[in-house]
Short mmCIF file of C-alpha atoms in Angstrom, two decimals:
data_model
loop_
_atom_site.label_atom_id
_atom_site.label_comp_id
_atom_site.label_asym_id
_atom_site.label_seq_id
_atom_site.Cartn_x
_atom_site.Cartn_y
_atom_site.Cartn_z
CA MET D 1 0.00 0.00 0.00
CA ARG D 2 2.71 2.43 -0.98
CA ILE D 3 0.25 4.60 -2.91
CA MET D 4 -1.73 5.52 0.19
CA ASP D 5 1.29 7.19 1.81
CA ILE D 6 1.33 10.08 -0.69
CA GLU D 7 0.04 13.36 0.67
CA LEU D 8 -3.23 14.69 -0.72
CA VAL D 9 -1.58 17.89 -1.98
CA ILE D 10 1.09 16.03 -3.97
CA PHE D 11 -1.49 13.62 -5.40
CA MET D 12 -3.78 16.43 -6.57
CA PHE D 13 -0.85 18.34 -8.09
CA MET D 14 0.26 15.23 -10.01
CA LEU D 15 -3.36 14.68 -11.10
CA THR D 16 -3.41 18.21 -12.53
CA VAL D 17 -0.14 17.64 -14.43
CA MET D 18 -1.37 14.30 -15.82
CA SER D 19 -4.65 15.91 -16.91
CA LEU D 20 -2.67 18.56 -18.78
CA TYR D 21 -0.68 15.81 -20.53
CA PHE D 22 -3.97 14.14 -21.55
CA ASN D 23 -5.30 17.46 -22.86
CA PHE D 24 -2.09 17.92 -24.85
CA ALA D 25 -2.48 14.46 -26.42
CA ILE D 26 -6.18 14.87 -27.25
CA SER D 27 -5.75 18.31 -28.83
CA LEU D 28 -2.68 17.16 -30.80
CA TYR D 29 -4.81 14.31 -32.16
CA GLY D 30 -7.44 16.91 -33.09
CA VAL D 31 -4.92 19.07 -34.96
CA VAL D 32 -3.46 16.12 -36.88
CA ALA D 33 -6.39 13.79 -37.57
CA LYS D 34 -9.49 15.96 -38.02
CA VAL D 35 -10.34 16.91 -41.60
CA ASN D 36 -12.36 20.06 -40.93
CA LEU D 37 -10.26 23.25 -40.82
CA VAL D 38 -12.43 24.94 -38.16
CA LYS D 39 -12.10 21.88 -35.91
CA LYS D 40 -8.33 22.01 -36.43
CA LEU D 41 -8.42 25.67 -35.35
CA ILE D 42 -10.37 24.88 -32.14
CA ALA D 43 -7.92 22.08 -31.30
CA LEU D 44 -5.00 24.45 -31.96
CA THR D 45 -6.32 26.98 -29.41
CA ILE D 46 -6.62 24.22 -26.78
CA LEU D 47 -3.06 23.06 -27.56
CA GLN D 48 -1.75 26.60 -27.19
CA ASP D 49 -3.44 27.10 -23.78
CA THR D 50 -2.05 23.78 -22.53
CA ILE D 51 1.49 24.81 -23.50
CA ASN D 52 0.93 28.13 -21.71
CA ILE D 53 -0.07 26.32 -18.51
CA PHE D 54 3.08 24.17 -18.75
CA THR D 55 5.11 27.38 -19.01
CA VAL D 56 3.48 28.74 -15.85
CA LEU D 57 4.16 25.42 -14.09
CA VAL D 58 7.90 25.88 -14.74
CA GLY D 59 7.94 28.91 -12.42
CA TYR D 60 5.52 27.48 -9.86
CA ARG D 61 6.69 26.54 -6.40
CA LEU D 62 4.75 23.84 -4.59
CA LEU D 63 3.26 25.12 -1.37
CA ARG D 64 4.90 24.25 1.92
CA PRO D 65 2.82 23.99 5.11
CA GLY D 66 2.62 27.19 7.14
CA LEU D 67 2.70 29.55 4.19
CA THR D 68 -0.38 31.34 2.91
CA LEU D 69 -1.63 31.45 -0.68
CA GLN D 70 -0.36 34.69 -2.16
CA PRO D 71 0.37 36.01 -5.66
CA PRO D 72 3.91 37.31 -6.37
CA VAL D 73 3.49 40.90 -5.14
CA VAL D 74 4.94 42.84 -2.22
CA ILE D 75 2.24 44.71 -0.33
CA ASP D 76 4.56 47.04 1.65
CA LEU D 77 5.35 50.36 -0.01
CA ASN D 78 8.73 50.70 1.78
CA PRO D 79 9.91 47.09 2.18
CA THR D 80 12.53 46.25 4.75
CA PRO D 81 15.15 43.51 4.00
CA GLU D 82 13.25 41.06 6.23
CA VAL D 83 10.08 41.57 4.17
CA ILE D 84 12.01 41.02 0.93
CA LYS D 85 13.69 37.86 2.26
CA GLU D 86 10.35 36.43 3.37
CA PHE D 87 8.85 37.34 -0.04
CA VAL D 88 11.63 35.55 -1.94
CA THR D 89 11.16 32.37 0.08
CA ARG D 90 7.44 32.07 -0.61
CA SER D 91 6.63 33.69 -3.97
CA VAL D 92 6.49 32.02 -7.38
CA ASP D 93 8.71 33.02 -10.32
CA PRO D 94 6.98 35.88 -12.19
CA LEU D 95 9.08 35.68 -15.40
CA PRO D 96 7.19 32.75 -17.05
CA GLN D 97 3.94 34.52 -16.15
CA ALA D 98 5.09 37.60 -18.06
CA PHE D 99 5.99 35.39 -21.05
CA VAL D 100 2.57 33.71 -20.94
CA LEU D 101 0.85 37.09 -20.76
CA THR D 102 2.60 38.04 -24.01
CA ALA D 103 1.93 34.63 -25.58
CA VAL D 104 -1.82 34.89 -24.97
CA VAL D 105 -2.02 38.19 -26.86
CA ILE D 106 0.20 36.97 -29.72
CA GLY D 107 -1.90 33.80 -29.92
CA LEU D 108 -4.99 35.96 -30.36
CA ALA D 109 -3.39 37.69 -33.36
CA VAL D 110 -2.27 34.36 -34.88
CA THR D 111 -5.75 32.88 -34.45
CA LEU D 112 -7.34 35.90 -36.18
CA PHE D 113 -4.88 35.47 -39.07
CA LEU D 114 -5.68 31.74 -39.39
CA THR D 115 -9.40 32.55 -39.26
CA THR D 116 -8.98 34.89 -42.21
CA ILE D 117 -7.08 32.20 -44.14
CA VAL D 118 -9.83 29.62 -43.46
CA LEU D 119 -12.48 32.12 -44.61
CA HIS D 120 -10.64 32.78 -47.89
CA VAL D 121 -10.08 29.05 -48.46
CA SER D 122 -13.79 28.38 -47.96
CA ARG D 123 -14.71 31.17 -50.39
CA HIS D 124 -12.29 29.85 -53.02
CA PHE D 125 -13.02 26.11 -52.80
CA LYS D 126 -16.61 26.25 -51.35
CA THR D 127 -15.53 23.73 -48.63
CA VAL D 128 -13.28 23.48 -45.56
CA ASN D 129 -12.59 19.74 -45.77
CA VAL D 130 -8.86 19.26 -46.35
CA ASP D 131 -9.27 16.00 -48.31
CA GLU D 132 -11.78 17.72 -50.61
CA ILE D 133 -9.45 20.72 -51.00
CA GLY D 134 -6.54 18.45 -51.97
CA ARG D 135 -8.68 16.66 -54.56
CA LEU D 136 -9.90 19.97 -56.04
CA LYS D 137 -6.34 21.32 -56.21
CA ARG D 138 -5.15 18.20 -58.05
CA GLY D 139 -8.01 18.72 -60.48
CA TYR D 140 -6.99 22.35 -61.09
CA ILE D 141 -3.35 21.37 -61.68
CA HIS D 142 -4.45 18.66 -64.13
CA GLU D 143 -6.59 21.18 -66.05
CA GLU D 144 -3.69 23.64 -66.23
CA ALA D 145 -1.38 20.92 -67.57
CA VAL D 146 -3.87 19.85 -70.23
CA MET R 1 -8.57 19.37 5.42
CA ASP R 2 -7.18 22.88 5.60
CA TYR R 3 -7.15 25.72 3.10
CA VAL R 4 -4.14 24.51 1.07
CA ASP R 5 -5.59 21.01 0.69
CA LEU R 6 -8.89 22.50 -0.45
CA ALA R 7 -7.16 24.62 -3.12
CA PHE R 8 -5.31 21.61 -4.51
CA VAL R 9 -8.40 19.38 -4.49
CA LEU R 10 -10.18 22.10 -6.45
CA MET R 11 -7.27 22.29 -8.91
CA GLY R 12 -7.23 18.52 -9.52
CA SER R 13 -10.97 18.21 -10.00
CA VAL R 14 -11.08 21.20 -12.36
CA ALA R 15 -8.22 19.67 -14.38
CA LEU R 16 -10.20 16.41 -14.73
CA LEU R 17 -13.22 18.47 -15.86
CA SER R 18 -11.08 20.17 -18.51
CA VAL R 19 -9.99 16.76 -19.87
CA ALA R 20 -13.65 15.74 -20.24
CA PHE R 21 -14.58 18.95 -22.04
CA THR R 22 -11.54 18.77 -24.34
CA PHE R 23 -12.57 15.24 -25.31
CA LEU R 24 -16.13 16.44 -26.01
CA ALA R 25 -14.90 19.42 -28.04
CA ILE R 26 -12.73 17.21 -30.25
CA ARG R 27 -15.32 14.42 -30.50
CA THR R 28 -18.56 16.26 -31.34
CA ARG R 29 -19.66 16.68 -34.96
CA ASP R 30 -21.51 19.98 -34.44
CA LEU R 31 -18.98 22.83 -34.63
CA MET R 32 -21.13 25.24 -32.58
CA ASN R 33 -21.21 22.72 -29.70
CA ALA R 34 -17.45 22.30 -30.07
CA VAL R 35 -16.95 26.05 -29.57
CA ILE R 36 -19.12 26.02 -26.43
CA PHE R 37 -17.27 23.00 -24.96
CA SER R 38 -13.97 24.68 -25.76
CA SER R 39 -14.97 27.83 -23.88
CA VAL R 40 -16.06 25.79 -20.82
CA GLN R 41 -12.62 24.14 -20.91
CA SER R 42 -11.11 27.65 -21.03
CA ILE R 43 -13.00 28.59 -17.84
CA ALA R 44 -11.47 25.53 -16.16
CA TYR R 45 -8.01 26.63 -17.34
CA ALA R 46 -8.61 30.13 -15.96
CA LEU R 47 -9.34 28.62 -12.54
CA ILE R 48 -6.11 26.58 -12.77
CA TYR R 49 -4.19 29.77 -13.62
CA PHE R 50 -5.69 31.46 -10.57
CA LEU R 51 -4.75 28.56 -8.30
CA LEU R 52 -1.22 28.53 -9.75
CA MET R 53 -0.96 32.13 -8.42
CA ALA R 54 -1.03 33.95 -11.75
CA PRO R 55 -4.01 36.30 -11.28
CA ASP R 56 -2.72 38.80 -13.86
CA ILE R 57 -2.96 36.17 -16.62
CA VAL R 58 -6.54 35.37 -15.61
CA LEU R 59 -7.62 38.96 -16.32
CA VAL R 60 -6.37 38.71 -19.93
CA TYR R 61 -7.16 35.04 -20.46
CA ILE R 62 -10.87 35.25 -19.52
CA ALA R 63 -11.44 38.13 -21.96
CA VAL R 64 -9.49 36.54 -24.83
CA SER R 65 -10.42 32.90 -24.48
CA VAL R 66 -14.02 33.05 -23.27
CA GLY R 67 -14.96 36.27 -25.10
CA ILE R 68 -13.05 36.82 -28.32
CA TYR R 69 -12.22 33.26 -29.50
CA PRO R 70 -15.87 32.08 -29.43
CA LEU R 71 -16.95 35.34 -31.09
CA ILE R 72 -14.62 34.99 -34.09
CA LEU R 73 -15.15 31.22 -34.31
CA ILE R 74 -18.95 31.61 -34.31
CA LEU R 75 -18.70 34.30 -37.01
CA LEU R 76 -16.48 31.91 -39.03
CA ILE R 77 -18.92 29.00 -38.55
CA LYS R 78 -21.78 31.20 -39.76
CA LYS R 79 -19.87 31.69 -43.03
CA VAL R 80 -18.44 28.18 -43.41
CA GLY R 81 -21.24 25.86 -42.35
CA ARG R 82 -22.15 24.26 -39.07
CA LEU R 83 -21.90 20.50 -39.52
CA GLU R 84 -18.55 18.78 -39.87
CA VAL R 85 -18.56 16.13 -42.59
CA THR R 86 -16.31 13.20 -41.76
CA GLY R 87 -14.93 10.86 -44.31
#
C-alpha cells in the first residue's frame, strides 16, 4: 500500500499535471487527424493554452505547510530587507507569467490570421474539408497541364 | 482538510473536468457545440491559472479565451457551415 502514503496535496498536483498531458495528447490528435479546418483551429487553441499552462508550471513553487496562498506581489510600499527575504522564500517566479501574458495576446493575433485564411479558403473552394481541398487542387493542376 | 488542501483538491478536479470537455470538443460533430465546450474548458483553465498564483494572466485570459475566440469562431462558422462532414 505504498500509494496511500502520498500526501493529498502532492497527489492532486500530479493529477493536474497528468490531466494537462492528456489534454495535450487529445488536442494534438485533433490538430493532426481531423479533416475540418475549423475543428483544427479549435484544437489548436486548446493546444496553445495547454502549452501556456506548462510554461506557468515551470515557475511554480509547490506550497509548503505554514505559508499562505499569495500572488507574487509585495504589499509594503517601503519594504525592509526582512520583508524582501520572506517574499523571496514564498513567492512564485513571475518571469514565465510575463511570457505567458505576451503569448496569450500573440496567440490571439495568430488565431485571427488563421481565421482569415480559413475564410478565404472556404470562399475559393466552397468547402473546408482538407481531403476535398486536396482533390480539387489536383483537379486544377491537371486542367492547367492539359 | 485545511485551506491549502482544499485549493489543490479544487485544482485537480477542475483539471479532470477540462480533460472531459476537451474530449467532447474534439469528438462532437456539431462545430457550434465544439466552440461552447472549448470555452467551458477555457473557464477551467482560468481557474487553474488562478490557483497557480497567476491572477494577472486570468484577467487577460478570460477576456481573450471566453470572449473573443468564441466570437470569431462563431462568425467563421456562420460563413463556413455548421456541420462537420467526416470521411
